[in-house]
Amino acid sequence: MGREEDVKVVSFWASLFGRRVEWALKLKGVEYEYIEEDIFNKSSLLLKLNPVHKKVPVLLHHHKPLIESSLILEYIDETWIHCPLLPPQPYQKALARFWSQFAEEKILESAWIAMCFSGDEKESALQVGRESMQKLEDEIGGKKFFGGDNIGYLDIALGWIFYWLPVWEQVGSFQFLGPLKFPDIVAWTANFLNHPIIKDSLPPRDELLFYYHHRRSQLSSTS
Ligand SMILES: N[C@@H](CCC(=O)N[C@@H](CS)C(=O)NCC(=O)O)C(=O)O
């Protein structure tokens, strides 16, 4: 897949949403130019490309911008149809989208609250996060990936769980995951991390730790 496709990704090195887009492009072998954005001092490029939310990632395909990582994943899958990410059957497709949205609303949000805050807010986030993780554990049910033998849309959407979540757990001194409680999810995280394309496309863990420690103290001093 050559450069004639003119694909650019505007993102921020620590963004788990941005990595989704990069993983999908890499898994499909689509070459792209990466443009790093400073989300704390937003460029005129970002403001022009995403005036609605002013967030990364943005995918630029032939100069046309697209935002929202889950929609970008679908666009990538429909544009470069080899190595499909979403299952072909409408029902399975709908389920993949459902679980992706569920994990975003219930686990990602709870993990962020558990990392940044304390007291009752943290405790109820921990409860929601753990209950929701159990639902994912039931859903994967011993498969190598949520997509079966290969990484698919849902794996990419949930990919932050194997790398960002342990960092957030360390920064916020909490635990969602655990090999005894969620053995299938923990096995999945290892499969994901061992995938050659994924493991070569991750931010350095120590920098991620440093970054989220900093974010946590910034947020707690403003709340
Ligand atoms: N729902 C969006 C979330 C994107 C998002 O939150 N991006 C963060 C970086 S991880 C951002 O750009 N933050 C800048 C801001 O909130 O001003 C997606 O899936 O693409």
GROMACS .gro file of C-alpha atoms and ligand atoms in nm:
model
  243
    1MET     CA    1   0.000   0.000   0.000
    2GLY     CA    2   0.192   0.303  -0.123
    3ARG     CA    3   0.233   0.666  -0.034
    4GLU     CA    4   0.003   0.762  -0.324
    5GLU     CA    5  -0.278   0.704  -0.071
    6ASP     CA    6  -0.176   1.027   0.108
    7VAL     CA    7  -0.266   0.930   0.462
    8LYS     CA    8  -0.172   1.139   0.764
    9VAL     CA    9  -0.242   1.086   1.133
   10VAL     CA   10  -0.241   1.381   1.369
   11SER     CA   11  -0.203   1.253   1.721
   12PHE     CA   12  -0.033   1.287   2.056
   13TRP     CA   13   0.231   1.033   2.164
   14ALA     CA   14   0.046   0.924   2.482
   15SER     CA   15  -0.300   0.909   2.323
   16LEU     CA   16  -0.458   0.566   2.347
   17PHE     CA   17  -0.719   0.684   2.094
   18GLY     CA   18  -0.447   0.781   1.850
   19ARG     CA   19  -0.278   0.442   1.885
   20ARG     CA   20  -0.598   0.273   1.775
   21VAL     CA   21  -0.574   0.450   1.442
   22GLU     CA   22  -0.205   0.375   1.400
   23TRP     CA   23  -0.253   0.006   1.489
   24ALA     CA   24  -0.533  -0.030   1.234
   25LEU     CA   25  -0.326   0.131   0.958
   26LYS     CA   26  -0.023  -0.080   1.044
   27LEU     CA   27  -0.223  -0.404   1.058
   28LYS     CA   28  -0.350  -0.324   0.709
   29GLY     CA   29  -0.007  -0.221   0.585
   30VAL     CA   30  -0.118   0.132   0.497
   31GLU     CA   31   0.168   0.380   0.503
   32TYR     CA   32   0.102   0.712   0.668
   33GLU     CA   33   0.273   1.025   0.783
   34TYR     CA   34   0.259   1.086   1.157
   35ILE     CA   35   0.214   1.444   1.280
   36GLU     CA   36   0.267   1.496   1.652
   37GLU     CA   37   0.030   1.744   1.815
   38ASP     CA   38   0.086   1.928   2.141
   39ILE     CA   39  -0.258   1.892   2.300
   40PHE     CA   40  -0.165   2.147   2.569
   41ASN     CA   41  -0.081   2.411   2.312
   42LYS     CA   42  -0.299   2.322   2.017
   43SER     CA   43  -0.175   2.400   1.669
   44SER     CA   44  -0.373   2.593   1.410
   45LEU     CA   45  -0.367   2.271   1.206
   46LEU     CA   46  -0.559   2.080   1.476
   47LEU     CA   47  -0.806   2.364   1.529
   48LYS     CA   48  -0.870   2.372   1.157
   49LEU     CA   49  -0.906   1.995   1.121
   50ASN     CA   50  -1.114   1.933   1.432
   51PRO     CA   51  -1.291   2.260   1.518
   52VAL     CA   52  -1.573   2.069   1.691
   53HIS     CA   53  -1.385   1.882   1.964
   54LYS     CA   54  -1.029   2.012   1.910
   55LYS     CA   55  -0.897   1.666   1.994
   56VAL     CA   56  -0.667   1.407   1.845
   57PRO     CA   57  -0.657   1.174   1.665
   58VAL     CA   58  -0.743   1.313   1.324
   59LEU     CA   59  -0.704   1.099   1.015
   60LEU     CA   60  -0.637   1.290   0.695
   61HIS     CA   61  -0.704   1.092   0.380
   62HIS     CA   62  -0.640   1.287   0.062
   63HIS     CA   63  -0.668   1.605   0.274
   64LYS     CA   64  -1.012   1.510   0.407
   65PRO     CA   65  -1.017   1.504   0.789
   66LEU     CA   66  -1.195   1.247   1.001
   67ILE     CA   67  -1.228   1.249   1.378
   68GLU     CA   68  -1.333   1.007   1.655
   69SER     CA   69  -1.112   0.701   1.675
   70SER     CA   70  -1.394   0.444   1.655
   71LEU     CA   71  -1.533   0.606   1.339
   72ILE     CA   72  -1.184   0.631   1.194
   73LEU     CA   73  -1.139   0.256   1.252
   74GLU     CA   74  -1.456   0.186   1.056
   75TYR     CA   75  -1.346   0.418   0.777
   76ILE     CA   76  -1.007   0.247   0.757
   77ASP     CA   77  -1.176  -0.093   0.746
   78GLU     CA   78  -1.408   0.011   0.464
   79THR     CA   79  -1.138   0.190   0.267
   80TRP     CA   80  -0.868  -0.077   0.282
   81ILE     CA   81  -1.076  -0.391   0.279
   82HIS     CA   82  -0.800  -0.652   0.308
   83CYS     CA   83  -0.736  -0.795   0.657
   84PRO     CA   84  -1.087  -0.698   0.776
   85LEU     CA   85  -1.121  -0.567   1.129
   86LEU     CA   86  -1.498  -0.588   1.169
   87PRO     CA   87  -1.672  -0.923   1.120
   88PRO     CA   88  -1.879  -0.948   0.797
   89GLN     CA   89  -2.207  -1.053   0.963
   90PRO     CA   90  -2.426  -0.755   1.064
   91TYR     CA   91  -2.506  -0.914   1.400
   92GLN     CA   92  -2.141  -0.979   1.493
   93LYS     CA   93  -2.055  -0.632   1.369
   94ALA     CA   94  -2.318  -0.476   1.593
   95LEU     CA   95  -2.189  -0.678   1.890
   96ALA     CA   96  -1.831  -0.560   1.834
   97ARG     CA   97  -1.953  -0.199   1.829
   98PHE     CA   98  -2.164  -0.260   2.140
   99TRP     CA   99  -1.875  -0.402   2.344
  100SER     CA  100  -1.643  -0.127   2.230
  101GLN     CA  101  -1.888   0.139   2.346
  102PHE     CA  102  -1.959  -0.050   2.669
  103ALA     CA  103  -1.590  -0.069   2.757
  104GLU     CA  104  -1.541   0.298   2.681
  105GLU     CA  105  -1.834   0.408   2.896
  106LYS     CA  106  -1.788   0.164   3.182
  107ILE     CA  107  -1.421   0.067   3.205
  108LEU     CA  108  -1.223   0.348   3.048
  109GLU     CA  109  -1.417   0.616   3.231
  110SER     CA  110  -1.406   0.426   3.562
  111ALA     CA  111  -1.034   0.364   3.530
  112TRP     CA  112  -0.971   0.733   3.464
  113ILE     CA  113  -1.175   0.834   3.771
  114ALA     CA  114  -1.005   0.567   3.984
  115MET     CA  115  -0.665   0.701   3.877
  116CYS     CA  116  -0.741   1.069   3.925
  117PHE     CA  117  -0.970   1.084   4.224
  118SER     CA  118  -1.013   0.937   4.570
  119GLY     CA  119  -1.281   0.866   4.830
  120ASP     CA  120  -1.635   0.762   4.738
  121GLU     CA  121  -1.589   0.862   4.375
  122LYS     CA  122  -1.295   0.626   4.342
  123GLU     CA  123  -1.471   0.344   4.525
  124SER     CA  124  -1.779   0.352   4.307
  125ALA     CA  125  -1.564   0.375   3.993
  126LEU     CA  126  -1.372   0.068   4.110
  127GLN     CA  127  -1.694  -0.123   4.156
  128VAL     CA  128  -1.832  -0.031   3.813
  129GLY     CA  129  -1.495  -0.101   3.649
  130ARG     CA  130  -1.454  -0.445   3.804
  131GLU     CA  131  -1.812  -0.551   3.731
  132SER     CA  132  -1.772  -0.438   3.371
  133MET     CA  133  -1.439  -0.617   3.336
  134GLN     CA  134  -1.618  -0.937   3.440
  135LYS     CA  135  -1.858  -0.888   3.149
  136LEU     CA  136  -1.564  -0.863   2.911
  137GLU     CA  137  -1.410  -1.172   3.069
  138ASP     CA  138  -1.732  -1.362   2.993
  139GLU     CA  139  -1.737  -1.221   2.641
  140ILE     CA  140  -1.384  -1.323   2.539
  141GLY     CA  141  -1.436  -1.669   2.688
  142GLY     CA  142  -1.086  -1.808   2.622
  143LYS     CA  143  -1.049  -1.688   2.262
  144LYS     CA  144  -0.705  -1.566   2.153
  145PHE     CA  145  -0.850  -1.231   2.045
  146PHE     CA  146  -1.200  -1.088   2.062
  147GLY     CA  147  -1.186  -1.108   1.683
  148GLY     CA  148  -1.098  -1.482   1.697
  149ASP     CA  149  -0.752  -1.584   1.573
  150ASN     CA  150  -0.665  -1.236   1.449
  151ILE     CA  151  -0.676  -0.890   1.596
  152GLY     CA  152  -1.001  -0.717   1.501
  153TYR     CA  153  -1.192  -0.395   1.564
  154LEU     CA  154  -1.284  -0.479   1.923
  155ASP     CA  155  -0.928  -0.581   2.012
  156ILE     CA  156  -0.803  -0.249   1.882
  157ALA     CA  157  -1.075  -0.055   2.061
  158LEU     CA  158  -0.994  -0.235   2.388
  159GLY     CA  159  -0.620  -0.231   2.325
  160TRP     CA  160  -0.559   0.036   2.590
  161ILE     CA  161  -0.648  -0.224   2.856
  162PHE     CA  162  -0.326  -0.417   2.812
  163TYR     CA  163  -0.089  -0.119   2.827
  164TRP     CA  164  -0.250   0.201   2.953
  165LEU     CA  165  -0.460   0.039   3.227
  166PRO     CA  166  -0.162  -0.110   3.419
  167VAL     CA  167   0.002   0.234   3.407
  168TRP     CA  168  -0.313   0.400   3.539
  169GLU     CA  169  -0.342   0.130   3.807
  170GLN     CA  170   0.012   0.207   3.922
  171VAL     CA  171  -0.038   0.585   3.917
  172GLY     CA  172  -0.373   0.571   4.099
  173SER     CA  173  -0.286   0.276   4.331
  174PHE     CA  174  -0.582   0.064   4.233
  175GLN     CA  175  -0.642  -0.267   4.059
  176PHE     CA  176  -0.898  -0.372   3.802
  177LEU     CA  177  -0.712  -0.655   3.638
  178GLY     CA  178  -0.572  -0.963   3.807
  179PRO     CA  179  -0.473  -1.306   3.673
  180LEU     CA  180  -0.690  -1.487   3.926
  181LYS     CA  181  -1.003  -1.283   3.872
  182PHE     CA  182  -0.983  -1.227   3.497
  183PRO     CA  183  -0.760  -1.503   3.355
  184ASP     CA  184  -0.899  -1.481   3.001
  185ILE     CA  185  -0.855  -1.105   2.978
  186VAL     CA  186  -0.504  -1.134   3.120
  187ALA     CA  187  -0.421  -1.404   2.860
  188TRP     CA  188  -0.564  -1.178   2.588
  189THR     CA  189  -0.347  -0.886   2.704
  190ALA     CA  190  -0.040  -1.109   2.661
  191ASN     CA  191  -0.149  -1.216   2.310
  192PHE     CA  192  -0.202  -0.854   2.217
  193LEU     CA  193   0.128  -0.735   2.359
  194ASN     CA  194   0.316  -1.013   2.182
  195HIS     CA  195   0.178  -0.922   1.841
  196PRO     CA  196   0.477  -0.790   1.640
  197ILE     CA  197   0.294  -0.486   1.502
  198ILE     CA  198   0.148  -0.387   1.836
  199LYS     CA  199   0.459  -0.431   2.047
  200ASP     CA  200   0.659  -0.212   1.808
  201SER     CA  201   0.402   0.063   1.826
  202LEU     CA  202   0.376   0.158   2.190
  203PRO     CA  203   0.492   0.463   2.382
  204PRO     CA  204   0.775   0.400   2.632
  205ARG     CA  205   0.619   0.280   2.958
  206ASP     CA  206   0.837   0.497   3.183
  207GLU     CA  207   0.739   0.809   2.987
  208LEU     CA  208   0.375   0.711   3.006
  209LEU     CA  209   0.405   0.664   3.383
  210PHE     CA  210   0.570   1.001   3.422
  211TYR     CA  211   0.309   1.168   3.202
  212TYR     CA  212   0.010   1.025   3.392
  213HIS     CA  213   0.163   1.100   3.732
  214HIS     CA  214   0.190   1.456   3.614
  215ARG     CA  215  -0.168   1.461   3.473
  216ARG     CA  216  -0.302   1.319   3.797
  217SER     CA  217  -0.137   1.585   4.010
  218GLN     CA  218  -0.252   1.858   3.769
  219LEU     CA  219  -0.611   1.734   3.785
  220SER     CA  220  -0.616   1.688   4.161
  221SER     CA  221  -0.477   2.038   4.217
  222THR     CA  222  -0.751   2.190   4.000
  223SER     CA  223  -1.042   1.987   4.143
  224LIG     N1  224  -1.361   1.019   2.162
  224LIG     C1  225  -1.237   1.067   2.110
  224LIG     C2  226  -1.145   1.099   2.225
  224LIG     C3  227  -1.020   1.173   2.180
  224LIG     C4  228  -0.944   1.234   2.298
  224LIG     O1  229  -0.993   1.242   2.412
  224LIG     N2  230  -0.823   1.282   2.269
  224LIG     C5  231  -0.742   1.349   2.369
  224LIG     C6  232  -0.599   1.293   2.368
  224LIG     S1  233  -0.596   1.131   2.433
  224LIG     C7  234  -0.729   1.497   2.333
  224LIG     O2  235  -0.710   1.532   2.219
  224LIG     N3  236  -0.740   1.584   2.434
  224LIG     C8  237  -0.729   1.724   2.417
  224LIG     C9  238  -0.837   1.798   2.491
  224LIG     O3  239  -0.919   1.732   2.558
  224LIG     O4  240  -0.839   1.919   2.482
  224LIG    C10  241  -1.178   0.961   2.017
  224LIG     O5  242  -1.210   0.843   2.033
  224LIG     O6  243  -1.104   0.996   1.922
   0.00000   0.00000   0.00000
